[in-house]
Coordinates of C-alpha atoms and ligand atoms in Angstrom, one line a residue:
M30 CA 64.0 -99.9 165.8
K31 CA 65.6 -96.5 165.0
T32 CA 64.8 -93.8 167.6
T33 CA 65.3 -90.2 166.8
T34 CA 66.1 -87.7 169.5
R35 CA 63.6 -84.9 169.3
C36 CA 64.8 -81.3 169.8
F37 CA 61.3 -79.9 170.4
S38 CA 58.9 -81.7 172.7
R39 CA 55.1 -81.1 172.6
R40 CA 55.5 -78.7 175.6
D41 CA 58.2 -76.8 173.7
L42 CA 55.9 -76.4 170.7
E43 CA 53.1 -75.2 172.9
R44 CA 55.5 -72.5 174.2
V45 CA 56.4 -71.6 170.6
Q46 CA 52.7 -71.4 169.6
A47 CA 51.9 -69.3 172.7
Q48 CA 54.5 -66.5 172.0
P49 CA 52.9 -63.3 170.8
L50 CA 55.5 -62.4 168.1
V51 CA 54.4 -64.6 165.2
R52 CA 50.8 -65.2 164.3
K53 CA 51.2 -68.7 162.9
V54 CA 53.6 -71.5 163.4
E55 CA 54.4 -74.5 161.1
F56 CA 56.6 -77.1 162.6
Y57 CA 58.3 -80.0 160.8
H58 CA 60.5 -82.8 162.1
E59 CA 62.3 -82.8 158.8
L60 CA 62.1 -80.5 155.8
P61 CA 64.4 -79.9 152.8
S62 CA 64.5 -76.2 153.5
T63 CA 62.4 -73.9 155.7
N64 CA 63.0 -71.1 153.2
D65 CA 61.5 -73.2 150.4
R66 CA 58.4 -73.9 152.5
A67 CA 58.1 -70.3 153.6
L68 CA 58.4 -69.1 149.9
E69 CA 55.6 -71.5 149.0
C70 CA 53.4 -70.1 151.8
A71 CA 54.3 -66.5 150.8
A72 CA 53.3 -67.3 147.2
A73 CA 49.8 -68.3 148.2
G74 CA 49.3 -64.7 149.5
G75 CA 46.9 -64.0 152.3
G76 CA 47.5 -66.0 155.4
D77 CA 48.7 -64.7 158.7
T78 CA 52.0 -62.9 159.0
P79 CA 54.5 -63.1 160.5
L80 CA 54.5 -66.8 159.9
L81 CA 57.2 -69.0 161.4
V82 CA 58.3 -72.2 159.6
L83 CA 60.5 -74.2 162.0
A84 CA 62.2 -77.5 161.2
E85 CA 64.1 -79.8 163.6
L86 CA 66.2 -80.9 160.7
Q87 CA 66.8 -79.6 157.2
T88 CA 68.0 -81.9 154.5
A89 CA 68.6 -79.4 151.7
G90 CA 69.2 -76.1 153.5
R91 CA 70.3 -73.2 151.3
G92 CA 72.7 -70.4 151.8
R93 CA 73.4 -67.3 149.6
G94 CA 73.9 -67.8 145.9
E95 CA 74.7 -71.4 145.1
S96 CA 75.9 -72.3 148.6
R97 CA 74.3 -75.0 150.8
W98 CA 73.6 -74.7 154.5
W99 CA 74.6 -77.9 156.2
S100 CA 73.1 -78.6 159.5
A101 CA 72.8 -81.5 161.9
R102 CA 70.2 -82.1 164.5
G103 CA 70.5 -79.6 167.4
A104 CA 70.9 -76.6 165.1
L105 CA 68.1 -74.0 165.0
T106 CA 66.7 -73.6 161.5
F107 CA 63.7 -71.5 160.8
S108 CA 62.2 -69.0 158.4
L109 CA 59.8 -66.1 158.9
V110 CA 57.4 -64.8 156.3
V111 CA 57.1 -61.1 157.0
D112 CA 54.8 -58.5 155.4
T113 CA 56.9 -55.5 154.6
T114 CA 53.9 -53.1 154.5
S115 CA 52.9 -54.0 158.0
L116 CA 56.5 -53.7 159.2
S117 CA 56.5 -50.1 157.7
I118 CA 60.1 -50.4 156.5
P119 CA 60.7 -47.9 153.7
A120 CA 61.9 -49.6 150.4
E121 CA 65.5 -48.2 150.7
R122 CA 65.8 -49.7 154.2
L123 CA 64.8 -53.2 153.0
P124 CA 68.2 -54.4 151.6
P125 CA 69.8 -54.3 155.1
I126 CA 67.1 -56.5 156.6
S127 CA 69.5 -59.5 156.5
L128 CA 72.0 -57.4 158.5
A129 CA 69.3 -56.3 161.0
T130 CA 68.3 -59.9 161.4
A131 CA 71.9 -61.0 162.0
L132 CA 72.2 -58.2 164.5
G133 CA 69.2 -59.6 166.3
V134 CA 70.8 -63.0 166.4
C135 CA 74.0 -61.5 167.9
D136 CA 71.9 -59.7 170.5
A137 CA 70.1 -62.9 171.5
L138 CA 73.3 -65.0 171.6
G139 CA 75.0 -62.2 173.6
T140 CA 72.3 -62.6 176.3
L141 CA 73.4 -66.2 176.7
H142 CA 77.1 -65.4 176.7
P143 CA 77.8 -61.8 177.4
N144 CA 81.6 -62.4 177.3
F145 CA 81.6 -64.0 173.9
D146 CA 82.4 -61.8 171.0
F147 CA 79.7 -62.4 168.4
Q148 CA 80.5 -60.5 165.3
L149 CA 78.7 -59.7 162.0
K150 CA 80.4 -60.4 158.8
W151 CA 78.7 -58.5 156.0
P152 CA 76.3 -59.2 154.5
N153 CA 74.7 -62.0 156.4
D154 CA 76.9 -64.0 158.7
V155 CA 77.4 -64.2 162.4
Y156 CA 80.9 -65.2 163.6
L157 CA 82.2 -66.4 166.9
G158 CA 86.0 -66.1 166.9
R159 CA 87.2 -67.0 163.5
R160 CA 84.3 -69.3 162.7
K161 CA 80.8 -68.9 161.4
I162 CA 78.1 -69.7 163.8
A163 CA 75.0 -68.4 162.1
G164 CA 73.7 -67.3 158.7
V165 CA 70.7 -65.4 157.3
L166 CA 69.1 -65.8 153.9
V167 CA 66.5 -63.2 152.9
E168 CA 64.5 -63.9 149.8
R169 CA 61.6 -62.1 148.2
Q170 CA 58.5 -63.9 146.9
T171 CA 58.2 -62.4 143.4
L172 CA 54.6 -63.5 143.1
C173 CA 53.7 -61.5 146.2
P174 CA 56.4 -58.7 146.5
D175 CA 55.2 -57.5 149.9
R176 CA 56.2 -60.8 151.4
L177 CA 59.8 -61.4 152.4
V178 CA 61.2 -64.7 153.7
V179 CA 63.8 -64.3 156.4
G180 CA 65.7 -67.6 156.9
V181 CA 67.9 -68.1 159.9
G182 CA 70.3 -71.0 160.7
I183 CA 72.2 -71.0 164.0
N184 CA 74.5 -73.7 165.2
I185 CA 73.5 -74.3 168.8
N186 CA 73.7 -77.9 170.1
N187 CA 74.9 -79.5 166.9
S188 CA 78.3 -80.9 166.4
F189 CA 80.5 -80.6 163.3
F190 CA 82.1 -84.0 163.9
S191 CA 80.2 -85.5 161.0
A192 CA 80.2 -82.4 158.9
P193 CA 81.9 -82.2 155.4
D194 CA 85.6 -81.6 155.8
A195 CA 85.5 -78.2 154.2
L196 CA 83.1 -77.0 156.9
R197 CA 84.9 -78.3 160.0
S198 CA 87.6 -75.7 160.0
V199 CA 85.3 -72.7 159.2
A200 CA 82.2 -73.3 161.2
T201 CA 81.3 -73.9 164.8
S202 CA 78.4 -74.3 167.2
L203 CA 77.6 -72.7 170.5
H204 CA 77.9 -76.1 172.2
E205 CA 81.3 -76.7 170.6
V206 CA 82.6 -73.4 172.0
S207 CA 81.0 -73.4 175.5
G208 CA 80.6 -77.1 176.2
Q209 CA 77.1 -76.4 177.3
R210 CA 73.7 -77.7 176.1
Y211 CA 70.9 -75.2 175.4
D212 CA 67.2 -75.3 175.5
L213 CA 66.4 -74.7 171.7
T214 CA 63.0 -73.2 172.5
D215 CA 64.5 -70.7 174.9
V216 CA 67.0 -69.7 172.2
L217 CA 64.4 -69.5 169.5
L218 CA 62.1 -67.3 171.6
A219 CA 65.1 -65.0 172.5
V220 CA 66.1 -64.8 168.8
L221 CA 62.6 -64.0 167.6
G222 CA 62.3 -61.2 170.2
R223 CA 65.6 -59.6 169.3
V224 CA 65.1 -60.0 165.5
F225 CA 61.8 -58.2 165.6
V226 CA 63.2 -55.4 167.7
R227 CA 66.0 -54.9 165.1
H228 CA 63.4 -55.0 162.3
E229 CA 61.4 -52.3 164.1
M230 CA 64.5 -50.2 164.3
L231 CA 64.9 -50.4 160.5
A232 CA 61.5 -48.9 160.3
A233 CA 62.4 -46.0 162.7
P234 CA 63.5 -43.0 160.6
R235 CA 66.1 -41.8 163.0
A236 CA 67.7 -45.1 164.0
S237 CA 71.1 -45.4 162.3
L238 CA 71.9 -48.9 161.2
A239 CA 75.5 -48.0 160.7
E240 CA 75.8 -47.0 164.3
Q241 CA 74.0 -50.1 165.5
L242 CA 76.3 -52.3 163.4
Q243 CA 79.6 -50.7 164.2
P244 CA 80.4 -52.5 167.5
Y245 CA 79.7 -55.9 165.8
C246 CA 81.4 -55.3 162.4
L247 CA 84.0 -58.0 161.9
L248 CA 85.4 -56.3 158.8
R249 CA 85.8 -52.7 160.0
G250 CA 89.4 -51.5 159.9
R251 CA 90.5 -54.7 158.1
K252 CA 92.0 -55.0 154.6
V253 CA 89.5 -56.8 152.5
V254 CA 88.9 -58.0 149.0
A255 CA 85.3 -58.2 147.8
T256 CA 83.7 -59.2 144.6
T257 CA 80.5 -57.8 143.2
A258 CA 78.9 -58.4 139.8
G259 CA 82.2 -59.7 138.4
R260 CA 84.2 -56.7 139.8
R261 CA 86.9 -57.1 142.4
V262 CA 87.3 -54.3 145.0
A263 CA 90.2 -54.2 147.4
G264 CA 90.9 -51.8 150.3
R265 CA 90.3 -51.1 153.9
C266 CA 86.8 -51.7 155.2
R267 CA 85.3 -48.5 156.8
G268 CA 82.2 -50.4 158.0
V269 CA 78.7 -50.6 156.8
D270 CA 76.5 -47.6 156.0
D271 CA 72.8 -47.0 156.8
F272 CA 71.7 -48.7 153.6
G273 CA 73.6 -51.8 154.4
S274 CA 76.4 -51.2 151.9
L275 CA 79.9 -52.3 152.7
V276 CA 82.2 -49.3 152.6
I277 CA 85.7 -49.9 151.3
E278 CA 88.4 -47.3 150.9
D279 CA 90.9 -48.2 148.3
D280 CA 94.7 -47.4 148.3
V281 CA 94.2 -44.0 146.6
G282 CA 91.5 -43.0 149.1
R283 CA 88.5 -43.7 146.8
V284 CA 85.5 -44.9 148.7
V285 CA 83.4 -47.7 147.1
R286 CA 80.0 -48.8 148.5
L287 CA 78.9 -52.3 147.8
L288 CA 75.2 -53.0 148.2
S289 CA 75.8 -56.7 147.5
G290 CA 78.7 -59.0 147.0
T291 CA 81.0 -61.4 148.7
V292 CA 84.1 -60.8 150.8
V293 CA 86.6 -63.2 149.5
Q294 CA 89.6 -62.2 151.6
I295 CA 90.2 -60.6 155.0
R296 CA 93.6 -59.6 156.2
Ligands
LIG203 C1 74.3 -68.3 154.4 O1 75.1 -68.7 155.2 O2 74.6 -68.0 153.2 C2 72.8 -68.2 154.8 C3 72.4 -69.5 155.5 C4 70.9 -69.5 155.9 C5 70.5 -70.8 156.4 C6 69.1 -70.8 156.8 S1 68.6 -72.3 157.7 C7 67.0 -71.8 157.7 C8 66.7 -71.3 156.3 N1 66.4 -72.3 155.3 C9 67.3 -72.4 154.4 O3 67.3 -73.3 153.5 N2 68.3 -71.5 154.6 C10 68.0 -70.7 155.7

């Protein structure tokens, strides 16, 4: 008989249910994608928010654009359905919600390992050393525009041993770096707490996202090449501004701000 190691025990799920940050929790042993399920819930409108959709294992996790999010058991994969009106985040501050979420992930992982240098790679990745350890995927439910789905994948206890070749050299997990095993429920609760604090900061008129991001910005000061809407922009990265745009200064001193795009080269 095949036995499956469970990452969340009944007691763990009781702890998740008992936390005060989200109003409803859906838990799945296996799901194609927590973002897909969260988008379905958001489309139905109504319902309690924030809603947490948590899966022990995703079989068709998605990343930005066409990319996939591969994960094995032991990774933390969840999505939040948040109501932007109750968060009181002004419209111009919504695009950086993925950065604010990634910042919350850095904060939470930093409490576990204060000496590890978790960094943010614009627009939605968390890196440890030269490898990606977490990603954030924010999607809007067009049928219910006030609802945003904030998906988070963090490599915690999982191993990349059986991962596709292309991933093994670019991704890592906390376990692979530290050799330790983590209580996924503790990590989840810490991440939720920190992510909501960062979301609240987005709503605060005087809190500068650029200042908050600066210490974590992997690209700041580096020569980068980014692509956006078919355009290629090369130059030195000057950080991220308060609206979540990547600021690049080209060779003739012209400053370009990218609200979306992909960094394809870092030197
Ligand atoms: C990226 O790296 O481009 C973003 C990855 C986001 C992955 C998470 S895992 C939980 C949630 N469900 C998904 O299908 N994707 C996000």
